[in-house]
Short mmCIF file of C-alpha atoms in Angstrom, two decimals:
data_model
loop_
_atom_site.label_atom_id
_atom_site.label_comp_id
_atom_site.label_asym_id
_atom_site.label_seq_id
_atom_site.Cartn_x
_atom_site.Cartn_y
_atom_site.Cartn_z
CA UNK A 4 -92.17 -4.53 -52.65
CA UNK A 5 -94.00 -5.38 -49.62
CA UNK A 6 -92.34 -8.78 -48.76
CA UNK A 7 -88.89 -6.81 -49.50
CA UNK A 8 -89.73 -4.72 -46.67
CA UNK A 9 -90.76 -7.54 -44.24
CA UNK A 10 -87.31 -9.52 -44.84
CA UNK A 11 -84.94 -5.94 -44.23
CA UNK A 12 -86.39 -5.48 -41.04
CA UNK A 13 -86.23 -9.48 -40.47
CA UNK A 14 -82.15 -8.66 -40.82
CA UNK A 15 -82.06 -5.75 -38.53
CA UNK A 16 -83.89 -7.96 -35.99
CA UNK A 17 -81.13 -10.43 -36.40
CA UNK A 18 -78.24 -7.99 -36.45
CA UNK A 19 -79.40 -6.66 -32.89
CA UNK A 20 -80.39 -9.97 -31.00
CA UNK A 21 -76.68 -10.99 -32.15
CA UNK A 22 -75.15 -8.04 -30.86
CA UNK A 23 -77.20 -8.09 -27.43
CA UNK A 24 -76.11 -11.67 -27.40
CA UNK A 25 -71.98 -10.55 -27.62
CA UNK A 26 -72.73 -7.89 -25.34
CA UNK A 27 -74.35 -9.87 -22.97
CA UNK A 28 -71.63 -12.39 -22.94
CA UNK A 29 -68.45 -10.15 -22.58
CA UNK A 30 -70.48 -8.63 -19.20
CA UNK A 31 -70.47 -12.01 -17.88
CA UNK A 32 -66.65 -12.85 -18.31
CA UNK A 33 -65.57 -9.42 -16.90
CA UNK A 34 -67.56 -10.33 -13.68
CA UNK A 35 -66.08 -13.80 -13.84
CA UNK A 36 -62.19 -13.30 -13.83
CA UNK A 37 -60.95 -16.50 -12.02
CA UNK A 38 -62.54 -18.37 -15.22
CA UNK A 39 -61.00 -16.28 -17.49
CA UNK A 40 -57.88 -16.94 -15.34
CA UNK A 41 -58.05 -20.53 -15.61
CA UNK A 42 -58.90 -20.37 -19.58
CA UNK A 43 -55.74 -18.35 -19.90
CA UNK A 44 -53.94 -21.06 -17.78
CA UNK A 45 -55.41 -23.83 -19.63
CA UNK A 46 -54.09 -22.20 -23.06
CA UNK A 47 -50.93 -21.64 -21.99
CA UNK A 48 -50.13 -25.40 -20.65
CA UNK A 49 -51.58 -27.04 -23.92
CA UNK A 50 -49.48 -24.72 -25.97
CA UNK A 51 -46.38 -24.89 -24.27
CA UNK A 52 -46.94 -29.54 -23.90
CA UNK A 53 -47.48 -29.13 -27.33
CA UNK A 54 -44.41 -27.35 -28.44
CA UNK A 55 -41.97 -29.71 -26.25
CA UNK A 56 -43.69 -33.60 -25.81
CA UNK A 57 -40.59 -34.42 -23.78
CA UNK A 58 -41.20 -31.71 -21.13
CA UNK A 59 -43.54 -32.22 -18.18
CA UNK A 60 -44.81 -29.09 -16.73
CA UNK A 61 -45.49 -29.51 -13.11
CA UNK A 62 -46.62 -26.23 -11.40
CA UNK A 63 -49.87 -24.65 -10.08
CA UNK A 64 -51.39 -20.83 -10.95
CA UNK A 65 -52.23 -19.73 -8.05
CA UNK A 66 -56.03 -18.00 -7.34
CA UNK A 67 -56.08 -13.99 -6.47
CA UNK A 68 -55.63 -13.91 -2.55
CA UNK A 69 -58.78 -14.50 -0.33
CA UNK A 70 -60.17 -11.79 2.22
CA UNK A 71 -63.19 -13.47 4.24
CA UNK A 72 -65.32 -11.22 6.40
CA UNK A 73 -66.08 -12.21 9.53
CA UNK A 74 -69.68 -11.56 10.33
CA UNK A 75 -69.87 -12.03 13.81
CA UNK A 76 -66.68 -9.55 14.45
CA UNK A 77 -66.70 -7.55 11.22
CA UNK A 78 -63.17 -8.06 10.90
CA UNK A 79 -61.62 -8.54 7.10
CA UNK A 80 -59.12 -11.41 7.56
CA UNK A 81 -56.66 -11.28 4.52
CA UNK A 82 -54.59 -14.00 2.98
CA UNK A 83 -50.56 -14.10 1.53
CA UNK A 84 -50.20 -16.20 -1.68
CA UNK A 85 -46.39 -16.87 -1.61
CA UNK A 86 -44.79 -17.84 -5.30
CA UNK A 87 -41.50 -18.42 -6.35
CA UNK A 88 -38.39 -18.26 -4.12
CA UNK A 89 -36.30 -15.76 -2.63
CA UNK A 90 -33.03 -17.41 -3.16
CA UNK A 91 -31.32 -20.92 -2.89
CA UNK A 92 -30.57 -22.27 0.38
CA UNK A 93 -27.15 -23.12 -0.80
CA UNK A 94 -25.26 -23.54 -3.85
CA UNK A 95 -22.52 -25.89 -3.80
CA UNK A 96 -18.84 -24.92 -5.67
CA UNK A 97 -16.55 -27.87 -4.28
CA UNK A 98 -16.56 -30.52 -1.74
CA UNK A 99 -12.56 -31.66 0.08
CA UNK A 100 -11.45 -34.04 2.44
CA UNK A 101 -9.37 -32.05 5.24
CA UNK A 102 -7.97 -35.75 6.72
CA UNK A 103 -9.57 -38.93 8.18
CA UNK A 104 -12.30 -37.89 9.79
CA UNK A 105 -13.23 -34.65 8.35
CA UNK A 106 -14.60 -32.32 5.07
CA UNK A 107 -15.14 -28.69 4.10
CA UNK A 108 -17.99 -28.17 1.70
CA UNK A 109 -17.49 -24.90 -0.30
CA UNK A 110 -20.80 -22.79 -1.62
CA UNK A 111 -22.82 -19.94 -1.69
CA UNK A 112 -26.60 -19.22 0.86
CA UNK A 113 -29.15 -16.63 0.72
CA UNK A 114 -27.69 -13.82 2.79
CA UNK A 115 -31.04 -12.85 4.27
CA UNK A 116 -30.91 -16.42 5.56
CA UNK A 117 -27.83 -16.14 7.50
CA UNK A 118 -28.55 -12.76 8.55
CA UNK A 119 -32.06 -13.23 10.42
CA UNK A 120 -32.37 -16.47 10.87
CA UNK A 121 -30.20 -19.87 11.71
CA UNK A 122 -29.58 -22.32 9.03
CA UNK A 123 -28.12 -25.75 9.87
CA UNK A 124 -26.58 -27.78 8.60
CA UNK A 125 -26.35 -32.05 9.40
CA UNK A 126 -23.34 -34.12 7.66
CA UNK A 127 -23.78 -38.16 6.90
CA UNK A 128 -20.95 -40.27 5.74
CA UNK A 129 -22.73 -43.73 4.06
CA UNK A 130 -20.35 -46.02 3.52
CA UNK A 131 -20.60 -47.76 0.26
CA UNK A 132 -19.65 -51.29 1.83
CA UNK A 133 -22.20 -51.35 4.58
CA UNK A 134 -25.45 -48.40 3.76
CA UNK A 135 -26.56 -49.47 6.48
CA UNK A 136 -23.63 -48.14 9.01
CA UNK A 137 -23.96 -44.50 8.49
CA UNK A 138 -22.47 -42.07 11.23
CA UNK A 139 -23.78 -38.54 11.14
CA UNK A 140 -22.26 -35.51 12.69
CA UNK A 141 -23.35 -31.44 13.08
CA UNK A 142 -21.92 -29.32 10.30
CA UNK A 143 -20.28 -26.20 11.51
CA UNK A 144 -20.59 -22.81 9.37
CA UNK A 145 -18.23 -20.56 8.74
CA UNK A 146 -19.11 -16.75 7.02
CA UNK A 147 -15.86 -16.23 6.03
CA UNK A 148 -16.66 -12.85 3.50
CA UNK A 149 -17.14 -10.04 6.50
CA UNK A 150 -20.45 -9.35 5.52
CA UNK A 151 -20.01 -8.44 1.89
CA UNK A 152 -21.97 -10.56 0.65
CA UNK A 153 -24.92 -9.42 -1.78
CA UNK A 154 -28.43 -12.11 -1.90
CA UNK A 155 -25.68 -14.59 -2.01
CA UNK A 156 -23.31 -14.79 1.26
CA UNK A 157 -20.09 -17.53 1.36
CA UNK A 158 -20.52 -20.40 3.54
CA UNK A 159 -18.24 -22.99 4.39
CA UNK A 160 -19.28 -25.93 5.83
CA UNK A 161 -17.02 -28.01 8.11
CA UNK A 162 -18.13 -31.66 8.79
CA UNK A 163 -16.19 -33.40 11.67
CA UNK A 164 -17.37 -36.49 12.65
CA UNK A 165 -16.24 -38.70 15.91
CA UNK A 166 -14.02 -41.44 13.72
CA UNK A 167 -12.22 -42.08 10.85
CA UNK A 168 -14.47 -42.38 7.74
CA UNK A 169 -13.64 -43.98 4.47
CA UNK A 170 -10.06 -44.61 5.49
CA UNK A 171 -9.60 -48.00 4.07
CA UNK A 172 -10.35 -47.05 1.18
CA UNK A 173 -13.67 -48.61 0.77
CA UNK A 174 -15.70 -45.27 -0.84
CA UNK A 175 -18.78 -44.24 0.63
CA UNK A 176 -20.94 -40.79 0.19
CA UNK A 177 -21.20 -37.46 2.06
CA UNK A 178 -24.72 -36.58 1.90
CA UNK A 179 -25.51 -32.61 3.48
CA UNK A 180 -29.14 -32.27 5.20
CA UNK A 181 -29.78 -28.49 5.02
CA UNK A 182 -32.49 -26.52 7.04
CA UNK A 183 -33.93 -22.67 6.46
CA UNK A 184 -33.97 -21.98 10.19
CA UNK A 185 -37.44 -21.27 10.05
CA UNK A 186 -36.47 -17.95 7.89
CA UNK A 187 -38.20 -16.31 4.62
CA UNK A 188 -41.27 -17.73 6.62
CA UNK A 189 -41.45 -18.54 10.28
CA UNK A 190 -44.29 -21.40 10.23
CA UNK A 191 -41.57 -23.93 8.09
CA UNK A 192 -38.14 -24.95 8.62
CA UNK A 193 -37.57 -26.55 5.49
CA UNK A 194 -35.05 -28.93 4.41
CA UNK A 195 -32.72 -29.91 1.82
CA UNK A 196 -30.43 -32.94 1.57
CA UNK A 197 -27.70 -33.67 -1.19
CA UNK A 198 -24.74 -35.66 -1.83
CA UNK A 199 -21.74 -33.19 -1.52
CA UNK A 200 -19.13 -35.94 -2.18
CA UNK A 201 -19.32 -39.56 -3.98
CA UNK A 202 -15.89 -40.76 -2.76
CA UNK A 203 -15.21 -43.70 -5.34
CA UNK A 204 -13.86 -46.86 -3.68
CA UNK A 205 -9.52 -46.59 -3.95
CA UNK A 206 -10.07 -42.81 -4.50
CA UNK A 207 -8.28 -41.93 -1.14
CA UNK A 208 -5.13 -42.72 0.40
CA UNK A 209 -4.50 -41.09 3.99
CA UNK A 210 -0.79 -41.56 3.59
CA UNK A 211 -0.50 -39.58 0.80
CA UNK A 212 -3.25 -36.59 1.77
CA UNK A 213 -1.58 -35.96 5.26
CA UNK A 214 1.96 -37.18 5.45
CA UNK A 215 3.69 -37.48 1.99
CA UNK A 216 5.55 -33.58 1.01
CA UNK A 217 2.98 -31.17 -0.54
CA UNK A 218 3.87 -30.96 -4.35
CA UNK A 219 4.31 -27.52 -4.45
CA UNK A 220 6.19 -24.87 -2.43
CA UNK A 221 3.71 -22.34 -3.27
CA UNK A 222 0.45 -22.60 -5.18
CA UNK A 223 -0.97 -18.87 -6.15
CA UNK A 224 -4.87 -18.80 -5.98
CA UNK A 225 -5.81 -16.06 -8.16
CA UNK A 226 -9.34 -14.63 -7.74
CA UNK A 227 -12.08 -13.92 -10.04
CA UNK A 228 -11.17 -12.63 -13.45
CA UNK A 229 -13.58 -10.77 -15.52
CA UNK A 230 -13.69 -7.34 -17.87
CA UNK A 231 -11.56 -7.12 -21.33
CA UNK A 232 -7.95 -8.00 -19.63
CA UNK A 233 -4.88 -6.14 -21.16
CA UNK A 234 -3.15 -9.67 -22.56
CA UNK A 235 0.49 -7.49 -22.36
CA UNK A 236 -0.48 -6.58 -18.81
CA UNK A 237 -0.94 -10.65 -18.15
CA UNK A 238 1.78 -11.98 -19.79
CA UNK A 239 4.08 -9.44 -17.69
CA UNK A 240 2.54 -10.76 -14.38
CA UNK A 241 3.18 -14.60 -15.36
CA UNK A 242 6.51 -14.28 -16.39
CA UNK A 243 7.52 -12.12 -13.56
CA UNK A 244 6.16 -14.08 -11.11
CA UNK A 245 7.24 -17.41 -12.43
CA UNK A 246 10.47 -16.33 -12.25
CA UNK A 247 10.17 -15.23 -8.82
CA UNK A 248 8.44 -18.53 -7.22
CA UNK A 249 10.43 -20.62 -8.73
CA UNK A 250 10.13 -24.57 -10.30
CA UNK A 251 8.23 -25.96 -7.41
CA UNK A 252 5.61 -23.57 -7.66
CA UNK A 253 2.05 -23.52 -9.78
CA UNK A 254 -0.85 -21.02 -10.45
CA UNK A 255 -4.50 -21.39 -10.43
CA UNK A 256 -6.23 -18.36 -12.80
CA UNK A 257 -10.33 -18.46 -12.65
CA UNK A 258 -12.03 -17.33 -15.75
CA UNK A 259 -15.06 -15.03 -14.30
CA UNK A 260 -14.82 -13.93 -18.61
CA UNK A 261 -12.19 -11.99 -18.50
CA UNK A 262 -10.27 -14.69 -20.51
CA UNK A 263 -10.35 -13.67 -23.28
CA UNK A 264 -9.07 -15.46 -26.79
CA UNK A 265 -5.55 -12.98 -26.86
CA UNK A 266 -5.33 -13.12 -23.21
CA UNK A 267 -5.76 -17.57 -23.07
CA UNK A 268 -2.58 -16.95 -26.10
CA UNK A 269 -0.39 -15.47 -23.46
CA UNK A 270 -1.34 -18.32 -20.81
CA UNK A 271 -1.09 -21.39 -23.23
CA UNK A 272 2.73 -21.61 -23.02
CA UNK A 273 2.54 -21.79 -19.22
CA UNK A 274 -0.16 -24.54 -19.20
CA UNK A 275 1.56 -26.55 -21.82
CA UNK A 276 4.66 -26.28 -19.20
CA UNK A 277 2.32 -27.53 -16.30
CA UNK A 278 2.54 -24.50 -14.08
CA UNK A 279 -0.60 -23.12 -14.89
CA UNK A 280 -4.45 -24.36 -13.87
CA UNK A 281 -7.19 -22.68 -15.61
CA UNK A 282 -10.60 -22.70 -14.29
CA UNK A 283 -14.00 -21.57 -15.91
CA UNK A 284 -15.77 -20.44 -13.25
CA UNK A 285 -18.23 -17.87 -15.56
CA UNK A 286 -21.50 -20.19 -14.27
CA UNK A 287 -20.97 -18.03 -10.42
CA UNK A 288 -22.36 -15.17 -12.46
CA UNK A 289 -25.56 -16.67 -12.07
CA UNK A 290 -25.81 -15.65 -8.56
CA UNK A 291 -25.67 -12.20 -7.22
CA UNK A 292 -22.37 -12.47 -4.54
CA UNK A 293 -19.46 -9.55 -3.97
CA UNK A 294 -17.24 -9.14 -6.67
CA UNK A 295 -17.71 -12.08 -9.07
CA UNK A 296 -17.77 -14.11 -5.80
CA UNK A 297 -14.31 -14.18 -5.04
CA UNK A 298 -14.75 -15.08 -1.75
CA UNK A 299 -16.05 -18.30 -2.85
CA UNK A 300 -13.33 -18.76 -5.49
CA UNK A 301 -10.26 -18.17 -3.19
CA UNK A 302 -12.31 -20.55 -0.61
CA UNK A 303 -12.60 -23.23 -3.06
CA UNK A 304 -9.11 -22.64 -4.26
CA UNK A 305 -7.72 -23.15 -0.28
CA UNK A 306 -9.52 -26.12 -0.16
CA UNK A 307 -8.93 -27.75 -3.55
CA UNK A 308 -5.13 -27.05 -3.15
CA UNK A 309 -5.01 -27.35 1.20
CA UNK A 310 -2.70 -30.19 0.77
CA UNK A 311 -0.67 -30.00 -2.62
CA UNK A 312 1.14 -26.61 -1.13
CA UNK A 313 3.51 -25.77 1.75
CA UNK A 314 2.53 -22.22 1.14
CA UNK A 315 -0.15 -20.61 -0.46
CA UNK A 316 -0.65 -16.80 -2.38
CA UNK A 317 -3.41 -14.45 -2.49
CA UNK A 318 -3.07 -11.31 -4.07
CA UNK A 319 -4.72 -9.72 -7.79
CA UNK A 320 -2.88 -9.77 -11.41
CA UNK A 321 -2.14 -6.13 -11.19
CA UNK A 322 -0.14 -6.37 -8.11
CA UNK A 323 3.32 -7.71 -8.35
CA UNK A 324 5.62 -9.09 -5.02
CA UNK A 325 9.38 -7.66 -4.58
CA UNK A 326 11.46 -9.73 -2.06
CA UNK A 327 13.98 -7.32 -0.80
CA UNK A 328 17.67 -7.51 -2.28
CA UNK A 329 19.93 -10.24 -0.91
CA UNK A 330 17.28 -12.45 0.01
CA UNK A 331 14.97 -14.92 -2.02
CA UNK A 332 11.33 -15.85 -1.81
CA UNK A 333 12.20 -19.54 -0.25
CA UNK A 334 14.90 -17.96 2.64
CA UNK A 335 11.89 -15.83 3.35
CA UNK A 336 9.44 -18.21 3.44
CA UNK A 337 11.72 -21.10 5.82
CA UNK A 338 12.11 -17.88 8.39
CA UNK A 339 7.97 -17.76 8.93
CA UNK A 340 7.64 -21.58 9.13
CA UNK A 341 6.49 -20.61 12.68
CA UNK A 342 3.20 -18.71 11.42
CA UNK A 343 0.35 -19.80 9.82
CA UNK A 344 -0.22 -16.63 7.95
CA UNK A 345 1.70 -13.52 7.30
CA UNK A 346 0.00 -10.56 5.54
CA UNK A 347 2.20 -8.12 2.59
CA UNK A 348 2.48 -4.48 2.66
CA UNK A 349 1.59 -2.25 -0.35
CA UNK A 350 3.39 0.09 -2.55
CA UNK A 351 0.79 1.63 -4.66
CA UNK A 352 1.91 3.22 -7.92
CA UNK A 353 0.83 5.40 -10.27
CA UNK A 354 -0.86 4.25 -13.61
CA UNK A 355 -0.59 7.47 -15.47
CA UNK A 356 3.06 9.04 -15.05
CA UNK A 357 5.79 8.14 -16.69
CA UNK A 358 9.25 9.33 -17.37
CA UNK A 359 10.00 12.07 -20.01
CA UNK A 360 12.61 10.41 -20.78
CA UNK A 361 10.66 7.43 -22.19
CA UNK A 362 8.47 9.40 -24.57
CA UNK A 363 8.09 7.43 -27.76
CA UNK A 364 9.41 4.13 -26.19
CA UNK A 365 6.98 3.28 -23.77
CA UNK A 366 4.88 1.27 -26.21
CA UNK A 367 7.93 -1.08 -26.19
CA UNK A 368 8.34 -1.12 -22.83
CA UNK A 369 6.43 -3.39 -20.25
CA UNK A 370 4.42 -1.52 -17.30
CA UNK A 371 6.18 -2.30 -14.89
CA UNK A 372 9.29 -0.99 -16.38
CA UNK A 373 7.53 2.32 -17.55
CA UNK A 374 5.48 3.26 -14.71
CA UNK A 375 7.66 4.34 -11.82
CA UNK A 376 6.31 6.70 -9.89
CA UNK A 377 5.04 5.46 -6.11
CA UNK A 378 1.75 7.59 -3.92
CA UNK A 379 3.58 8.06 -0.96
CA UNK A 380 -0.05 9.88 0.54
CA UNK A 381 0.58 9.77 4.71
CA UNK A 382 -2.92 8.52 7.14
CA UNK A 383 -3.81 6.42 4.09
CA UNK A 384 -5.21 2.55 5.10
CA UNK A 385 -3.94 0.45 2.34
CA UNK A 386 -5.47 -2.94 1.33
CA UNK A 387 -2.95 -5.94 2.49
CA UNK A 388 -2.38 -9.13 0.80
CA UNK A 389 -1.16 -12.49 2.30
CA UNK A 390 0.65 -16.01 2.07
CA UNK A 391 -0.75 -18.55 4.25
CA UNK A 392 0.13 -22.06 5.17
CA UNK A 393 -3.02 -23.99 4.43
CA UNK A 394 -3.18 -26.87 6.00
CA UNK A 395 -3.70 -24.72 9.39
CA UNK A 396 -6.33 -22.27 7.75
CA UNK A 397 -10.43 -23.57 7.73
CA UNK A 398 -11.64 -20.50 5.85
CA UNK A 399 -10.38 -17.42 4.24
CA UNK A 400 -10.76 -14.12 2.33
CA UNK A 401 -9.28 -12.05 -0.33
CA UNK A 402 -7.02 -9.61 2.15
CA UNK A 403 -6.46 -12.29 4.99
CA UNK A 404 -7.47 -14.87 6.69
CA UNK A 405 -9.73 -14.54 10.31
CA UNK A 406 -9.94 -18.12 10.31
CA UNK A 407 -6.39 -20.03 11.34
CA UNK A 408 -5.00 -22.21 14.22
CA UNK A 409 -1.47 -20.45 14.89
CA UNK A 410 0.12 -17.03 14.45
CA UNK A 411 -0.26 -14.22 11.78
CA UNK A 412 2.56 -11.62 11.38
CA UNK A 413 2.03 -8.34 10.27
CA UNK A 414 5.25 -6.18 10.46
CA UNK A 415 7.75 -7.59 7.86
CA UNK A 416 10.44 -4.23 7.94
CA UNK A 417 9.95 -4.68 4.05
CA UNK A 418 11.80 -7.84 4.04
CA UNK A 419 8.84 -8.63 0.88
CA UNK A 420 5.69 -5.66 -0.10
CA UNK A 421 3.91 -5.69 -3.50
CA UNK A 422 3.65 -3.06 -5.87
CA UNK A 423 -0.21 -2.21 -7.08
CA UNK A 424 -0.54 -0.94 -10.63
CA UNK A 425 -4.17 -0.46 -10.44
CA UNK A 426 -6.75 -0.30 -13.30
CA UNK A 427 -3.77 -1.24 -15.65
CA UNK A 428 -4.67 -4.63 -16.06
CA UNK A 429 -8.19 -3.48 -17.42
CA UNK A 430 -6.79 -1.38 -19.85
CA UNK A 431 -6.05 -1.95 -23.30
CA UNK A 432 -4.73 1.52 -24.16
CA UNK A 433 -1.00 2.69 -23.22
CA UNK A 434 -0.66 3.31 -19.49
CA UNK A 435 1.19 6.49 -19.66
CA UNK A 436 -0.83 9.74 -19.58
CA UNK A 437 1.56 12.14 -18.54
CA UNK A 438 5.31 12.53 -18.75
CA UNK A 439 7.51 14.55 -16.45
CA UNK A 440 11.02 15.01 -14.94
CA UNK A 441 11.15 15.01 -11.60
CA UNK A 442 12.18 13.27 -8.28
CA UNK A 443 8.66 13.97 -6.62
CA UNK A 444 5.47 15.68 -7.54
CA UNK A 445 2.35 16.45 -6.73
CA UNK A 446 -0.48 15.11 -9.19
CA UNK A 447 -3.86 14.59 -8.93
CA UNK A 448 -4.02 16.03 -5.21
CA UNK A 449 -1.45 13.18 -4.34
CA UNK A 450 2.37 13.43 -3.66
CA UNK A 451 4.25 10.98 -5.50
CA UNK A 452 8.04 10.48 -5.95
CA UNK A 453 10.21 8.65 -8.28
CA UNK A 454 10.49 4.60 -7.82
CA UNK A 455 12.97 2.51 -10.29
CA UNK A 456 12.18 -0.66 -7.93
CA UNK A 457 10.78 -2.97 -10.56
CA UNK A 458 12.40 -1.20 -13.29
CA UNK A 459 15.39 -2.24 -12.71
CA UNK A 460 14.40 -5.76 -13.20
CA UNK A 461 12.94 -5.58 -16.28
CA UNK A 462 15.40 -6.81 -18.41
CA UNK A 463 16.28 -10.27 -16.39
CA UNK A 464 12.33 -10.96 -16.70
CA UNK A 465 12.10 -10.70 -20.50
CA UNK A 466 15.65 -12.63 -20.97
CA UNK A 467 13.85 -15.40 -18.55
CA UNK A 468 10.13 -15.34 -20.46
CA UNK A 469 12.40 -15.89 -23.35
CA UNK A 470 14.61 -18.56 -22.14
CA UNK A 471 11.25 -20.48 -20.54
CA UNK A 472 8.88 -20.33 -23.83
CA UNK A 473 10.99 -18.65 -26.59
CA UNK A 474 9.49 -15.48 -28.58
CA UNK A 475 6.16 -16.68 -28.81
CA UNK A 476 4.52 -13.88 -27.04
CA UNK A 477 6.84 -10.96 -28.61
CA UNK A 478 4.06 -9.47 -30.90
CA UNK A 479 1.32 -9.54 -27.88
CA UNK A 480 -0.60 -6.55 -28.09
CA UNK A 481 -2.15 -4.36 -25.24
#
C-alpha cells in the first residue's frame, strides 16, 4: 500500500514537469515570430517541390518591416517592404510593318504609369544577316483611348528609324527596350526589353505592302464582343451589311465571349465564303482596360488590316448604315477620296415599340423590319461612328480617329447615317414591348415618330441571305 502511494505521486510529478515543459515552450515561439515565420515558409516550399518535381520555385518571404531607433536623435526611422507588382509595364497584342523603314507595336501599360510618370520606349531592328549591324531608333507613344482607360491604358508604339530596314528581304528582329520612367517608385527606372517582331527571311515584300491595290474596298473592324448575343440579331447585321459593302469587302468579328455556339452557326456560312475573320480575343479579359479593351482591339485591327483596305469601318453590331436612295456605298466612298476620315451621323431607334399592326407577326419578322419608331429628342449629343482611310491614320478609337495626316469631314447632309437599335443585340427575348398606332408619340419621357427607313428593305435582304448561303439559317432562334 505504501509503495502504491510513492509511484501515484511519482506520475503526478511527471504529468506536471511535462506540462510546464509545453507551456514553457509555446511562450518561447510566441515571442519568436520570425522563426515561426520561416518554419511556416520552409513547410510550404517542401510541400509545394514535392507535389510538382518539374517546378522550380524561385521567390523570397519577405521579413516584417524594420523600425530602428536612433539613439542619438530619438527618431524612429521606418522601413517599406514592397511585394508583388502593381501592373505590367506593357502587354503586347500585335506588332505591323507601316512601310520600309517603320512599325507600330499594339498593347496595353499600367495607366498610373502613363499618368504620373514618363515611360519610354527604345526600338532595335537586328538584322538576321549581320547581328552585329543593328540601328536603333526612339519609339514614339501614342494614348490613343482619351483617358478611359482603367489599370490598363492603350499604347501604341511607333518605331521610325533613319533607313530602310529589312527591305531586301533578308529577316531580322524588332526587339522593344521599355523603361518605368522612374514611376511606382522614384529611386528605379526599370527596364524591359522584348522581341515585338521576328520578321522571317522572304516574309516581306515592299512592292506588294505599299504599292500593289489593297485587297479590299472596305474591311469592317468590329470591336469587342462579349454577353449572351441574340444569334437572330447577328445574322440580320451580316447579311444586311454584306449586301450593302459589296464583293470586295470583308469583316473582322473579335470574340471577347460573346460567341457563342448558336451565334458561331449564324457566322459559319460567311467564313466558309471568305468574307468573314474571326478572332478569339477572350485572353484581354485578363487585364482590367475600358470596355473589353476595345480600344486595343480596333487598334490592332487598323494595324493588322492598314494595308489590305482602301477604306476601313468602325461602328457596333447593333447599329446598321443606310446610304441615302439613288446613291451606293462605292459612289459615296470615290466622292471622299480627298479625306482621310469622315465620321456617320446617328438615327437612334427605339427597341421597345412596334407597330399594332404587327401584333402576332413580329416573331417572324427581323428587327430591323419590326422596330420602326426613331427618338427624335432635340439638344441631345449623339455618339458618331466613322470610315477611315488607313493607310493615313497612326492610331485610333471607337467613335473617331484624333490621330490622321489629312482631312476629316463631319457634315454629310445625310448622304449615309446609321440606325442604332440599342440593347437589342443583347437580348434574347422579342424586342417589341409595346404596340401602338401612331405617327409620333411620346414614350418613356422621349418623343418619337414613325420611321419605315430600314423596313422597307427588309425583304431584298432576306431574298439576298438566301441567294448567298441558301436556308441554312431559317430556323435561327433569338
Amino acid at each position: 500500500m505504501e509503495v502504491g502511494m510513492v509511484w501515484s505521486l511519482v506520475d503526478v510529478k511527471l504529468l506536471l514537469t511535462s506540462l510546464l515543459v509545453l507551456c514553457s515552450l509555446a511562450t518561447v515561439l510566441q515571442l519568436l515570430p520570425s522563426l515561426s515565420c520561416l518554419s511556416s515558409t520552409t513547410t510550404t516550399t517542401t510541400t509545394t517541390t514535392t507535389t510538382s518535381q518539374s517546378q522550380v520555385l524561385n521567390f523570397s518571404t519577405p521579413n516584417p518591416p524594420k523600425e530602428t531607433l536612433d539613439l542619438h536623435s530619438g527618431i524612429v526611422k521606418r522601413a517599406f517592404n514592397a511585394v508583388g507588382s502593381a501592373a505590367y509595364l506593357f502587354i503586347q497584342m500585335g506588332a505591323y510593318r507601316g512601310g520600309a523603314n517603320t512599325f507600330a507595336i499594339v498593347g496595353l501599360g499600367s495607366k498610373p504609369l502613363h499618368v504620373f510618370s514618363n515611360p519610354t520606349f527604345r526600338c532595335v531592328w537586328i538584322p538576321h544577316s549581320d547581328t552585329n549591324r543593328s540601328i536603333a531608333t526612339t519609339g514614339y507613344k501614342i494614348l490613343p483611348d482619351w483617358g478611359y482607360g482603367r489599370v490598363y491604358t492603350v499604347v501604341v508604339v511607333n518605331c521610325t528609324f533613319p533607313e530602310d530596314v529589312g527591305v531586301d528581304g533578308s529577316g531580322g528582329q524588332l526587339v522593344v527596350h521599355a523603361t518605368t520612367g522612374g514611376g511606382g517608385d522614384k529611386g528605379l527606372d526599370l527596364e524591359e526589353s522584348f522581341v515585338a517582331l521576328d520578321e522571317k527571311q522572304g516574309s516581306f515584300n515592299l512592292t506588294e505592302l505599299t504599292s500593289a491595290p489593297p485587297k479590299h474596298d472596305i474591311l469592317y473592324c468590329g470591336s469587342s464582343l462579349y454577353g449572351n448575343l441574340s444569334p437572330q440579331r447577328v445574322r440580320e447585321w451580316m447579311a444586311y451589311h454584306v449586301r450593302l459593302f459589296g464583293p470586295r469587302a470583308h469583316f473582322v468579328f473579335h470574340d471577347a465571349g460573346g460567341v457563342h455556339p448558336e451565334v458561331l452557326d449564324v457566322l459559319r456560312p460567311w467564313m466558309a465564303m471568305g468574307i468573314l475573320t474571326l478572332q478569339d480575343i477572350r485572353e484581354q479579359e485578363r487585364f482590367d482596360g475600358y470596355y473589353h479593351n476595345q480600344f486595343l482591339i480596333v487598334n490592332d485591327c487598323l494595324h493588322r488590316y492598314r494595308h489590305a483596305a482602301k477604306w476601313m469601318f468602325f461602328f457596333d453590331i447593333d447599329e446598321f448604315l443606310y446610304i441615302k436612295p439613288k446613291s451606293t456605298l462605292r459612289s459615296l466612298l470615290d466622292s471622299l477620296s480627298g479625306y482621310t476620315q469622315f465620321t456617320i451621323e446617328q438615327m437612334p431607334m427605339s427597341n421597345k415599340l412596334c407597330l399594332s399592326s404587327d401584333a402576332g407577326k413580329t416573331p417572324r419578322m427581323w428587327g430591323f423590319e419590326k422596330l420602326v419608331y426613331r427618338d427624335v429628342k432635340r439638344g441631345v449629343r449623339r455618339d458618331r461612328k466613322y470610315a477611315i482611310q488607313p493607310r493615313n491614320v497612326f492610331a485610333t478609337g471607337v467613335h473617331m480617329s484624333q490621330n490622321v495626316a489629312g482631312r476629316t469631314l463631319h457634315k454629310l447632309d445625310g448622304r449615309i447615317k446609321y440606325f442604332h437599335y440599342h440593347g437589342t443585340i443583347s437580348d434574347r427575348r422579342e424586342p417589341c414591348r409595346q404596340f401602338v398606332n401612331a405617327t409620333g408619340l411620346t414614350f418613356e419621357n422621349a418623343p418619337y415618330v414613325f420611321d419605315n427607313t430600314l423596313r422597307v428593305l427588309a425583304g431584298s435582304v432576306k431574298r439576298y441571305e438566301l441567294k448567298a448561303i441558301g436556308s441554312r439559317l431559317a430556323r435561327t432562334r433569338q
